[in-house]
Coordinates of C-alpha atoms in Angstrom, one line a residue:
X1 CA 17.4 6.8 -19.4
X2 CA 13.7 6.4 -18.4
X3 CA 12.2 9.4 -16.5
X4 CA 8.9 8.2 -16.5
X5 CA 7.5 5.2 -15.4
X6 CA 5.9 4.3 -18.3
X7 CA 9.5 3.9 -20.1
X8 CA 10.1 0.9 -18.4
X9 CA 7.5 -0.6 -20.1
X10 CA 8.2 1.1 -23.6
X11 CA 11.8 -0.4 -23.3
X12 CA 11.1 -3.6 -22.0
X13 CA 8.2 -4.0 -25.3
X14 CA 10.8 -3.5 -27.4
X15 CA 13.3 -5.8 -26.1
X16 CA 11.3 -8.8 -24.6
X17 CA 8.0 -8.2 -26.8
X18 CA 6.8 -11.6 -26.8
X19 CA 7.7 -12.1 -23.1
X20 CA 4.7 -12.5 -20.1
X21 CA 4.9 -9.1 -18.6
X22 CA 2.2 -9.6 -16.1
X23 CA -0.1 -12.8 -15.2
X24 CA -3.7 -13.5 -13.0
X25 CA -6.0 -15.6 -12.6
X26 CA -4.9 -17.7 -15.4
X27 CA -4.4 -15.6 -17.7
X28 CA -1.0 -13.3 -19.4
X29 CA -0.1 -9.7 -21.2
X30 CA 3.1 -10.5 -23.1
X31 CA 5.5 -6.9 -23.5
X32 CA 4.2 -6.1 -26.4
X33 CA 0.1 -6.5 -25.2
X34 CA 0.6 -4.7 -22.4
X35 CA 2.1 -1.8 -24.2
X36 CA -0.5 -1.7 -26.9
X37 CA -3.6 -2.0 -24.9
X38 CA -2.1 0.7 -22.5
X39 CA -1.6 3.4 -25.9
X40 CA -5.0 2.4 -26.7
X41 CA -6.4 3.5 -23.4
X42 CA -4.4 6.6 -23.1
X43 CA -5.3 7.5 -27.0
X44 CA -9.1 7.0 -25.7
X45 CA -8.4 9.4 -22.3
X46 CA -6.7 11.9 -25.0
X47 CA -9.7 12.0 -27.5
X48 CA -12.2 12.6 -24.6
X49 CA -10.4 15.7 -23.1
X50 CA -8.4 14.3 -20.6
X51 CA -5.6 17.1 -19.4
X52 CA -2.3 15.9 -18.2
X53 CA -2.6 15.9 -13.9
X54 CA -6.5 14.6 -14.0
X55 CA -7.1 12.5 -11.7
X56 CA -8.0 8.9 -13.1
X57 CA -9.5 5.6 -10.7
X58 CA -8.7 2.3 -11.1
X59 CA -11.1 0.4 -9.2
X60 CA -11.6 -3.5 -9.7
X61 CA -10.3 -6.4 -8.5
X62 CA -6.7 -7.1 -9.6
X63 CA -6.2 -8.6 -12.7
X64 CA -4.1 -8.5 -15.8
X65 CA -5.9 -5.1 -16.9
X66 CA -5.2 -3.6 -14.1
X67 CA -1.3 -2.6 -15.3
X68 CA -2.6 -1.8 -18.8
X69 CA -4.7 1.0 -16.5
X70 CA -2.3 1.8 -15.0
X71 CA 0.4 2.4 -17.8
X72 CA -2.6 4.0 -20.4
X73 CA -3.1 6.8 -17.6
X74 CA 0.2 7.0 -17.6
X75 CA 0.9 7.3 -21.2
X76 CA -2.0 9.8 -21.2
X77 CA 0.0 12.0 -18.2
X78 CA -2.8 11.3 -16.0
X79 CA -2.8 10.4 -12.4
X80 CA -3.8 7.3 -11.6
X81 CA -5.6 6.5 -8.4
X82 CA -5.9 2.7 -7.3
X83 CA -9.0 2.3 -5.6
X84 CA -10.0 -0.8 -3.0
X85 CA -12.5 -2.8 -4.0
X86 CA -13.2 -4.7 -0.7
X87 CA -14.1 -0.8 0.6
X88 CA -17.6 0.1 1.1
X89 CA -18.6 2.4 -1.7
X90 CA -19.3 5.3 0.3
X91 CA -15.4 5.3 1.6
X92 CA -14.3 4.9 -2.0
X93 CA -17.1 7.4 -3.4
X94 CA -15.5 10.2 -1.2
X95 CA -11.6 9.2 -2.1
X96 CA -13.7 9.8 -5.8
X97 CA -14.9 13.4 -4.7
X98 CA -11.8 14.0 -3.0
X99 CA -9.1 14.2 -5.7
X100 CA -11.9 14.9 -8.3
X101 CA -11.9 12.0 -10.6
X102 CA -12.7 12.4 -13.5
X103 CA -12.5 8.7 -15.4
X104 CA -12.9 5.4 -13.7
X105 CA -11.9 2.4 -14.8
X106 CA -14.1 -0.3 -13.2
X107 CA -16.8 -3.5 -13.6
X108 CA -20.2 -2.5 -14.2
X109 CA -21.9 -4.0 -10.7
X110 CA -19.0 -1.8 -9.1
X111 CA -20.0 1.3 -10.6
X112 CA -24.0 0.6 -9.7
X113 CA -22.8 0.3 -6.1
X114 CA -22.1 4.1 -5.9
X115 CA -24.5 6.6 -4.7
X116 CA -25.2 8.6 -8.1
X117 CA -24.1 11.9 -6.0
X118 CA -20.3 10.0 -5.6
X119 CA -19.7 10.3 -9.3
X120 CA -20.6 13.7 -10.4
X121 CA -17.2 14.0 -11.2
X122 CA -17.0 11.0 -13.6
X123 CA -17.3 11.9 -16.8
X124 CA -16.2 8.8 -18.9
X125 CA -15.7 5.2 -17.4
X126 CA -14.2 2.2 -19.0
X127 CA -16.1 -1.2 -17.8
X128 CA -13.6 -4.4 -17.5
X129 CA -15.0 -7.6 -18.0
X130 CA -19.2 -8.6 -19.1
X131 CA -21.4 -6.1 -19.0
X132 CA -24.9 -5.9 -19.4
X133 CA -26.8 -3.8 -22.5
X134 CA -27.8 -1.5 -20.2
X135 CA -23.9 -0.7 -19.1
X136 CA -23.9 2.2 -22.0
X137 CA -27.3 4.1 -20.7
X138 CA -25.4 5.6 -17.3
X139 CA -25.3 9.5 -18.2
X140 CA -24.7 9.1 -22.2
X141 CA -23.9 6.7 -24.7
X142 CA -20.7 8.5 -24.8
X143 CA -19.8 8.5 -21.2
X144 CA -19.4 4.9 -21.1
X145 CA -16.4 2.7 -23.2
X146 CA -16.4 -1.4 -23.1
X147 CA -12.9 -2.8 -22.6
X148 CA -13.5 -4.4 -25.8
X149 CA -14.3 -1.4 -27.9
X150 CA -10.5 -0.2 -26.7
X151 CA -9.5 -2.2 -30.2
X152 CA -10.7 0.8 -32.6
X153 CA -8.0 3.2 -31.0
X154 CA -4.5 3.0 -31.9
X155 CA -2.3 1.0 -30.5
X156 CA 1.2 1.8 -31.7
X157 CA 1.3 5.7 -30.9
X158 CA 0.5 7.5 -27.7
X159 CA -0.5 11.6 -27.3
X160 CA 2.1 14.0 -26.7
X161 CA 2.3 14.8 -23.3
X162 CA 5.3 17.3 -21.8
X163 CA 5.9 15.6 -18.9
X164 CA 8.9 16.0 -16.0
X165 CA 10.3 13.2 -13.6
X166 CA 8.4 16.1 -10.7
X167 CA 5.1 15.3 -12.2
X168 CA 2.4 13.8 -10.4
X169 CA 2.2 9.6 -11.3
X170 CA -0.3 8.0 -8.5
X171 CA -2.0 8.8 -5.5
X172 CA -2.2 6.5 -2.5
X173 CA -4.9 7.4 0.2
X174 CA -3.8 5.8 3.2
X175 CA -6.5 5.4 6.6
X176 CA -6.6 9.7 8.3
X177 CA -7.0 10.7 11.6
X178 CA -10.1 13.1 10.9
X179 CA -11.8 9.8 10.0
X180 CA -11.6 10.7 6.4
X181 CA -8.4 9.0 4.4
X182 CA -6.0 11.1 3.5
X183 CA -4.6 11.3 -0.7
X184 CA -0.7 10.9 -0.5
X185 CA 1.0 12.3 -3.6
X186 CA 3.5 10.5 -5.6
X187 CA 5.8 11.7 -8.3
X188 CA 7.2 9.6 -11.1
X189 CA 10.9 10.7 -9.6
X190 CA 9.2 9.4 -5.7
X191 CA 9.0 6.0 -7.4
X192 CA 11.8 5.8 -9.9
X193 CA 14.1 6.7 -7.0
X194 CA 13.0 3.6 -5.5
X195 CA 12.7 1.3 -8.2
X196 CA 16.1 2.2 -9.3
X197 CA 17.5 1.5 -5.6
X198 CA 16.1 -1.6 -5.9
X199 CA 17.0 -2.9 -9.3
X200 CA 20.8 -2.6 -7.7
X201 CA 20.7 -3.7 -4.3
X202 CA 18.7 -7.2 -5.5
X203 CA 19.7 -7.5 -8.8
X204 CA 16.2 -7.9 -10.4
X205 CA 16.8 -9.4 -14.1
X206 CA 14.5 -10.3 -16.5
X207 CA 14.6 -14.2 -15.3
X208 CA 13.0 -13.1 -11.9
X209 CA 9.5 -14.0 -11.5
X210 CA 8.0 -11.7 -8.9
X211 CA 5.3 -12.1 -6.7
X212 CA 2.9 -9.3 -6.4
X213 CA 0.9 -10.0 -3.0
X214 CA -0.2 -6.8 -1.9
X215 CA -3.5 -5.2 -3.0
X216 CA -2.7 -2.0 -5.6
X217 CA -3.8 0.2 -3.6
X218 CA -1.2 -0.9 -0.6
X219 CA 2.4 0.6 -1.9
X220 CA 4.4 -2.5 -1.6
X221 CA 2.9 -3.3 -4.7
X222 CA 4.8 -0.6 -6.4
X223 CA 8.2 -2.2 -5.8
X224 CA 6.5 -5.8 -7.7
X225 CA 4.6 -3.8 -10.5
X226 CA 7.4 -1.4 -11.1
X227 CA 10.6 -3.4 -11.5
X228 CA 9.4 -6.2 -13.3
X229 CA 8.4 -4.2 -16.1
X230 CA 11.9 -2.0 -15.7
X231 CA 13.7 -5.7 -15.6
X232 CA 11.4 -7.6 -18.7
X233 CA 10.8 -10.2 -15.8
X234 CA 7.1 -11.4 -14.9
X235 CA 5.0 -10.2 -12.1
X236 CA 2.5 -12.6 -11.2
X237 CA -0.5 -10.5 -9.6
X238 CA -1.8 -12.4 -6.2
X239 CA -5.5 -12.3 -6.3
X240 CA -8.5 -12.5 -3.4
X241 CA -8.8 -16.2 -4.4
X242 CA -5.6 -17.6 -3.8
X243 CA -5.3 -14.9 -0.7
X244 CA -7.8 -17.0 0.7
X245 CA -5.7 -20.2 1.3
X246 CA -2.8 -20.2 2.6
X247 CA -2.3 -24.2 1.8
X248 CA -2.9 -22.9 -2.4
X249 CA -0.5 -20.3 -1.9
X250 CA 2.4 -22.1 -0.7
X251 CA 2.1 -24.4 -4.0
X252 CA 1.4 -21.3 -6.0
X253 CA 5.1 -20.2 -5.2
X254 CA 6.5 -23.3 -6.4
X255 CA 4.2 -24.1 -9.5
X256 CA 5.1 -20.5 -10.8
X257 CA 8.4 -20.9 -9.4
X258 CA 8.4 -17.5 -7.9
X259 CA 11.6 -15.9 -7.3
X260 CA 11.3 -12.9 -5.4
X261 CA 8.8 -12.5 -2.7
X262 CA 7.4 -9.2 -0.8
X263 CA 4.7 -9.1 1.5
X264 CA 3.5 -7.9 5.7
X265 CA 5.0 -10.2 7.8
X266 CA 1.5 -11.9 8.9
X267 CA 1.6 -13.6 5.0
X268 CA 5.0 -15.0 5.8
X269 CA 3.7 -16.3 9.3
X270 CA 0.3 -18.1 7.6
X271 CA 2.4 -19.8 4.5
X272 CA 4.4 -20.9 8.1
X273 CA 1.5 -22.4 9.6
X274 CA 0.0 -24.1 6.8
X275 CA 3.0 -26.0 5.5
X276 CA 5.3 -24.0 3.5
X277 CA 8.5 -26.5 3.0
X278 CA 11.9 -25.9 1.6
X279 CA 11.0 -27.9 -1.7
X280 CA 8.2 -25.7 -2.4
X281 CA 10.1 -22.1 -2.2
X282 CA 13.2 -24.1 -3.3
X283 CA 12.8 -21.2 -6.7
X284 CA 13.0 -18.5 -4.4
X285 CA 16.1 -16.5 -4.3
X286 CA 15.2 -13.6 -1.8
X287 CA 12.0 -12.5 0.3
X288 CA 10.9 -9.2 1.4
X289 CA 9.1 -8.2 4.0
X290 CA 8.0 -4.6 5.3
X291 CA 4.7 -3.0 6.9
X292 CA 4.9 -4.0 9.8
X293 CA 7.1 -5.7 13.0
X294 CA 7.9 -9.3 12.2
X295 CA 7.7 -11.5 15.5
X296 CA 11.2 -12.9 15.7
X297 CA 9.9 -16.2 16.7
X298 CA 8.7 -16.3 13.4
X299 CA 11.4 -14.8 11.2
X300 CA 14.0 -17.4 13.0
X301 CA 11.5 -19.9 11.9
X302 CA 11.9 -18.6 8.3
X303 CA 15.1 -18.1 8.3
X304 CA 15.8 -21.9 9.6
X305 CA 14.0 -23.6 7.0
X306 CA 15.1 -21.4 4.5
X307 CA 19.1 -21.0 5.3
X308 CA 20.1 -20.0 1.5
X309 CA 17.5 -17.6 0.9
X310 CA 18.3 -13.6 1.1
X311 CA 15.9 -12.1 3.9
X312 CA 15.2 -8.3 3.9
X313 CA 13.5 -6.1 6.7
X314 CA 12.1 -2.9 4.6
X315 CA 10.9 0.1 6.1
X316 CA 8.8 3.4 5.2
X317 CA 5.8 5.2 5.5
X318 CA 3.9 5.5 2.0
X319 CA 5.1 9.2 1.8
X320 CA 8.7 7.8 1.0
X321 CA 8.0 4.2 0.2
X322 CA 10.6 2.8 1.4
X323 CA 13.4 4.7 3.2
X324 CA 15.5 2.3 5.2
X325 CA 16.5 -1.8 4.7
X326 CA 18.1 -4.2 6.7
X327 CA 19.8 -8.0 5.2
X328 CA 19.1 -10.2 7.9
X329 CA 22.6 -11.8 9.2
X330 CA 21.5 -15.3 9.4
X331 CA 24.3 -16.2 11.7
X332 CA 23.9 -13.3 14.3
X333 CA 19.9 -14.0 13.7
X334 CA 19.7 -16.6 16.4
X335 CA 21.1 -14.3 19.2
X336 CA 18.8 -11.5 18.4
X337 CA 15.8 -10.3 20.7
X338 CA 15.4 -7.9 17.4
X339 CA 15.4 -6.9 14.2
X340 CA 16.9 -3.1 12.8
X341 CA 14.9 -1.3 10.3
X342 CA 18.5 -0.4 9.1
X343 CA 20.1 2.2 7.3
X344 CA 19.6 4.6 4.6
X345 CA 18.6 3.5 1.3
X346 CA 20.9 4.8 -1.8
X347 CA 20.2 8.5 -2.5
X348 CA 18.0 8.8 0.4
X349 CA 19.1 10.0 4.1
X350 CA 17.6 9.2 7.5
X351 CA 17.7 10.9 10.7
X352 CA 16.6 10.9 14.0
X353 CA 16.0 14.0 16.4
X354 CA 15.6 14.1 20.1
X355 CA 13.3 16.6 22.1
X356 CA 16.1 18.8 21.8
X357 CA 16.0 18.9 18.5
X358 CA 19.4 16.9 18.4
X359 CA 20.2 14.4 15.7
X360 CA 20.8 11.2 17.9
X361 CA 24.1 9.5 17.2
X362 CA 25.5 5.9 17.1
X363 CA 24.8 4.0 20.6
X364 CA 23.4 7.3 22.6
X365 CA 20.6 5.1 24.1
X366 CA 18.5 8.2 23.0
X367 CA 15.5 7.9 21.4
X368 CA 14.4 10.4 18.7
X369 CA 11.8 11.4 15.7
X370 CA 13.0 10.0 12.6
X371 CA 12.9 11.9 9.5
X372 CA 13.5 11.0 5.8
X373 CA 15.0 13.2 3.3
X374 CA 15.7 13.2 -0.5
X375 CA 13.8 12.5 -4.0
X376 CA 11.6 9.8 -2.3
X377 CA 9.5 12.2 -0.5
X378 CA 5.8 12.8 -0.9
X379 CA 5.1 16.3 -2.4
X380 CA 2.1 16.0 0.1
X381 CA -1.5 14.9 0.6
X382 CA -4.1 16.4 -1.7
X383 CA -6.2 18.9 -1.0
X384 CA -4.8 19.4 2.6
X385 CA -1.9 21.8 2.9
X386 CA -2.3 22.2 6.9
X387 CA -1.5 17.9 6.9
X388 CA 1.1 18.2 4.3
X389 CA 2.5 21.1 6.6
X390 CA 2.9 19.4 9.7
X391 CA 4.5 16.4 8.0
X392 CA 6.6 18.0 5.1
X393 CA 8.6 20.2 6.7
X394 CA 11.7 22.5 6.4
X395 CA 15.0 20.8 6.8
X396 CA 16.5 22.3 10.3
X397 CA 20.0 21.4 8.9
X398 CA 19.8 23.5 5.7
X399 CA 19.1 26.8 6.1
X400 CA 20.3 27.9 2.9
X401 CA 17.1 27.3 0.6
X402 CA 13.8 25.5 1.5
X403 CA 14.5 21.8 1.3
X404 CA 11.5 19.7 2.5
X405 CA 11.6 16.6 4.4
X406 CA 9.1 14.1 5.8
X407 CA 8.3 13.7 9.1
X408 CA 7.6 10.3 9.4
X409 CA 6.0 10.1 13.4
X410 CA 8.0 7.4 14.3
X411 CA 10.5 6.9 17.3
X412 CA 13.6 5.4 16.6
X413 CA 17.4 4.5 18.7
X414 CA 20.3 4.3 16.1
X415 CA 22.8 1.4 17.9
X416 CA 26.4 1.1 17.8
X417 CA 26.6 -0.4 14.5
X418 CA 24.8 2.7 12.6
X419 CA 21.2 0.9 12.3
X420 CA 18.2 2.2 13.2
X421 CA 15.4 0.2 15.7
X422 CA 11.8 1.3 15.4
X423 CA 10.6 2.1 18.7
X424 CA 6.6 3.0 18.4
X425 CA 5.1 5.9 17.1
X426 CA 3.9 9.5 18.7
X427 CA -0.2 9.2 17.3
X428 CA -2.6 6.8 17.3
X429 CA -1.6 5.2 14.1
X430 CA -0.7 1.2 14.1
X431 CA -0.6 -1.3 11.4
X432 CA -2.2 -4.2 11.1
X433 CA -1.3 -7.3 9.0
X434 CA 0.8 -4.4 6.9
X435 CA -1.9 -2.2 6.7
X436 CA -1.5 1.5 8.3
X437 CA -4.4 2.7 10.1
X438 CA -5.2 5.9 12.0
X439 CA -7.4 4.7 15.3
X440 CA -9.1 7.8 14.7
X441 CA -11.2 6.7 11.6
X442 CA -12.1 3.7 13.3
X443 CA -13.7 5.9 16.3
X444 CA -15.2 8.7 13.7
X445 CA -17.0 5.2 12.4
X446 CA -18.3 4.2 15.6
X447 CA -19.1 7.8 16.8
X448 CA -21.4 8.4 13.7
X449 CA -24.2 5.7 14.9
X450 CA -26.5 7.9 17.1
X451 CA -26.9 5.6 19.9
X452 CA -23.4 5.4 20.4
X453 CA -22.1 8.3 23.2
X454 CA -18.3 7.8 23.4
X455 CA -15.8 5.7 21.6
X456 CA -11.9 4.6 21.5
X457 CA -10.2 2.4 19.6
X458 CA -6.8 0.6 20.9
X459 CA -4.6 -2.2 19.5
X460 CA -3.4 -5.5 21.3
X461 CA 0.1 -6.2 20.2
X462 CA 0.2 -9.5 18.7
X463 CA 2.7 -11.9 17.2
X464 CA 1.0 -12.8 14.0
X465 CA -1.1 -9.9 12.9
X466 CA 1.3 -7.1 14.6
X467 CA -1.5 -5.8 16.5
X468 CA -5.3 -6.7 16.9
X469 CA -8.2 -3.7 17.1
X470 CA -10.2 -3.5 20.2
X471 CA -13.1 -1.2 20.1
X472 CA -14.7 0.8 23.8
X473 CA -17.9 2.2 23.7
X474 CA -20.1 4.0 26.0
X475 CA -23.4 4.2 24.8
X476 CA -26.6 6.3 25.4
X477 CA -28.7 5.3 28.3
X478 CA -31.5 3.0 26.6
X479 CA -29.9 1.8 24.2
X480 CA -30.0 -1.8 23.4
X481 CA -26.8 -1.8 20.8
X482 CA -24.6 -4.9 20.9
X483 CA -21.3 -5.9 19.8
X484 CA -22.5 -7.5 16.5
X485 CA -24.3 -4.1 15.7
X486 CA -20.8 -2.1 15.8
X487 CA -19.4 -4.6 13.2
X488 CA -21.9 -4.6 11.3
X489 CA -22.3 -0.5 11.4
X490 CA -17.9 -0.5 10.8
X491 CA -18.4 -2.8 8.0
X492 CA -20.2 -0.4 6.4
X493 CA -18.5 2.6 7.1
X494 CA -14.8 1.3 7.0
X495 CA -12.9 -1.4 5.3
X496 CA -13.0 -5.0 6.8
X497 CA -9.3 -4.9 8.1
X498 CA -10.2 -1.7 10.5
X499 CA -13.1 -3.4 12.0
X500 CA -12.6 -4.1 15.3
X501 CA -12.3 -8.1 16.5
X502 CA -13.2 -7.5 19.6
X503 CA -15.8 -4.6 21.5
X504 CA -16.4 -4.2 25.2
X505 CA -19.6 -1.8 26.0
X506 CA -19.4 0.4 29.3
X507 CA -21.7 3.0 31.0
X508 CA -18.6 5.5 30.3
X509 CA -15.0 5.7 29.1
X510 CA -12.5 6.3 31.5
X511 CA -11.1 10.2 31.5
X512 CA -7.6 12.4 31.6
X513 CA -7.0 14.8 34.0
X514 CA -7.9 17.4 30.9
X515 CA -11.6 15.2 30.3
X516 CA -10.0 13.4 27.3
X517 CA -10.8 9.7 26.9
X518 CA -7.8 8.3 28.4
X519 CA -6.8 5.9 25.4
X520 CA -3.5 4.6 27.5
X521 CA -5.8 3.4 30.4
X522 CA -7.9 1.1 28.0
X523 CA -4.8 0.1 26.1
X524 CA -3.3 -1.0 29.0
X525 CA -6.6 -2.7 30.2
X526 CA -6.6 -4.3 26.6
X527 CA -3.5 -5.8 26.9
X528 CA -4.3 -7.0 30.1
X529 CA -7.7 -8.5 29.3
X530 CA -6.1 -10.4 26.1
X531 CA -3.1 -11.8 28.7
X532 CA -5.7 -12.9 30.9
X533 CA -7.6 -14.9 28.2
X534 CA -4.2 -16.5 27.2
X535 CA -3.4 -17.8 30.6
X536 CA -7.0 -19.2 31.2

């Protein structure tokens, strides 16, 4: 009985070792690769001094070494961090200084794009792919290992490590509203709870090929990653490349005949509008889709030109992965106006509370705070016990001992049939095209150019993406800013999908009775603006 995430793979090495565990970009890690390059890399974090709970980054684009990073921290009882690398470095150098890494795995032209301050901590890194003979002069010869030179450890053993199913596996930093991301903490048991869940409700065997679309350091991927190694199927790994066109991606599913699917809804809507067909997902047996809100113009769509094919709506925040699901009905589907987030996952439990503090019940018509409860939920965030406070908090219907549950900030109504429908959420945090993002960071950007006075950030609802940024800003008198300025500043402050598409300059921002920025006014005048321009 596996405990540990790195079991699936030891198990599935020994009974499919010849099998394609994991293929990008052309190339493949059968079973038994993946599990020898992985006890080489923990055997090399082990001889330089690595301690079980260090903090290790992955940070490169996806690729077939990515999982053997991921395992080989593993193996070592690290904790691996999956870094972005469409970030700018300074957003990533502080995730770095944040949780204290101590070894990064990355390409060489990566690792020259930090500030040297960003990696004090770094005291070995591992360079994937060519690099130059200069790569082993940064700090010490010693401080630097080629992927290459991973072939002199060994690569059938791995250290002893006492390890527990509470131990820390990954950490996820998702967007925070102090303008800083935030480290959410993830325990092997937060994962294998889900992974588990989701080896029995969709029967994932190891003749599934599974699509792994979203970027590693997004935690849909875990779901992809996770059981197709538990199962001995392949995960095929998505990369920038193909993410780049739609038209490829669409014969991508059928060439590699792809047979699960889980993405945002806003990759299901492009392959729509660039030609997906029933002959070319005609290997796909179910699709998945969570992150965010899937226009139900477009999910009838789906679900019309693909009648036979399973559809699931997922739902969770990253602190529980995923805590609720819904199998779309494709009989009732035409009739809806929208889609449930569902019910409870196995060995998880869901709630929603009123103002009152009253769990709501079964066609109230009230709305309430849903909660999540169980072994899916987050420890915390690192380093910030006042945030991991506020969201991981006593359970108000077990006053016996001190059982924490997760607060997840949304609003929810439960219907006659037990489901629950998301409603919006309570703070300023939205998602776009999947990803979750706290309009405060966006503003802390935009507030840190000098000329710029005040600033808000809103989102536009919209069909395709979920919701679009727009971006107010009063700036000082004299200043001769423009629009193209702010994106350019953002893009170097926060990563490309936060960036505002759209920024309107005024004298001054509109005020609350108690002299806040009133955020609701320009949302509402947002809204109205984008109408306006539809119309037209």
């Amino acid at each position: 009985m596996a405990y540990l995430l790195q079991q699936y793979l030891t198990e599935s090495a020994r009974r499919f070792p010849d099998k394609p565990a994991v293929w990008a970009r052309k190339r493949t890690l059968s079973y038994r690769e993946l599990d020898e390059r992985s006890n080489q890399l923990a055997n090399l974090f082990h001889q330089r001094g690595l301690q079980k709970g260090d903090r290790i980054g992955i940070y490169f684009p996806k690729n077939v070494e990515s999982l053997a990073a991921m395992f080989g921290a593993l193996k070592a009882g690290l904790v691996y961090v999956p870094l972005d690398p469409q970030a700018p470095s300074d957003r990533v150098g502080y995730i770095i200084q944040n949780c204290g890494i101590r070894a990064l795995v990355t390409e060489e032209k990566l690792r020259r794009g930090f500030e040297a301050e960003f990696l004090d901590s770094v005291e070995l890194t591992v360079l994937v792919g060519n690099a130059s003979p200069e790569a082993k002069h940064w700090k010490s010869p010693e401080s630097t290992v080629l992927w290459d030179e991973l072939a002199a450890f060994p690569a059938d053993t791995v250290p002893h490590v006492d390890a527990t199913t509470c131990d820390l596996a990954y950490m996820l930093y998702t967007s925070g509203s102090t303008g800083r991301p935030k480290g959410v903490m993830l325990t092997h048991q937060n994962a294998i709870t889900f992974v588990k869940w989701c080896a029995a409700e969709f029967q994932v065997t190891e003749n599934d090929r599974l699509s792994n679309h979203a970027p590693l350091h997004f935690d849909l991927s875990v779901f992809d990653v996770y059981n197709g190694i538990k199962a001995g199927a392949t995960t095929y790994l998505i990369t920038q490349d193909l993410l780049l066109f739609p038209t490829s991606l669409k014969d991508f599913i059928e060439k590699q005949q792809i047979t699960i699917w889980y993405s945002v809804p806003s990759a299901l809507v492009l392959l729509l509008q660039h030609g997906l067909t029933a002959e070319k997902a005609k290997s796909l047996r179910i699709i998945l889709f969570a992150g965010e809100v899937f226009a139900m113009k477009y999910l009838k769509q789906l679900a019309t030109l693909l009648p036979f094919i399973d559809l699931y709506n997922l739902y969770g925040p990253t602190e529980t992965n995923v805590c609720t699901y819904h199998k779309v009905d494709h009989a009732r589907l035409p009739s809806m106006e929208r889609l449930p987030i569902g019910k409870a996952c196995a060995n998880t439990e869901v709630f929603a509370l009123d103002d009152a503090g009253v769990a709501i019940t079964p066609g109230c018509g009230r709305e309430g705070d849903l909660y999540a409860r169980g072994p899916c939920v987050t420890p915390g965030y690192w380093g910030d016990p006042e945030k991991t406070a506020k969201m991981c908090v006593p359970n108000p219907f077990n006053p016996h001992w001190n059982e924490i549950i997760y607060r997840t900030g949304d609003i929810c109504v439960l219907d006659e049939l037990g489901d629950y429908y998301f409603v919006g959420r309570r703070d300023a945090m939205v998602k776009v095209r999947g990803y979750r993002i706290e309009l405060g960071e966006i503003e802390a950007a935009l507030l840190g150019m000098a000329e710029v006075n005040e600033a808000a950030a809103v989102a536009i609802p919209d069909d395709e993406a979920g919701n679009k940024l727009k971006g107010f800003v009063a700036l000082h008198e004299g200043s001769s800013l423009t629009a193209a300025d702010l994106q350019s500043h953002c893009a170097q402050k926060i990563p490309k999908y936060m960036i505002p598409e759209t920024f309107e300059l005024r004298d001054v921002l509109p005020k609350t009775s108690t002299g806040k920025i009133d955020r609701v006014t320009l949302a509402k005048q947002a809204v109205e603006a984008a109408a306006a321009i539809v119309v037209s």
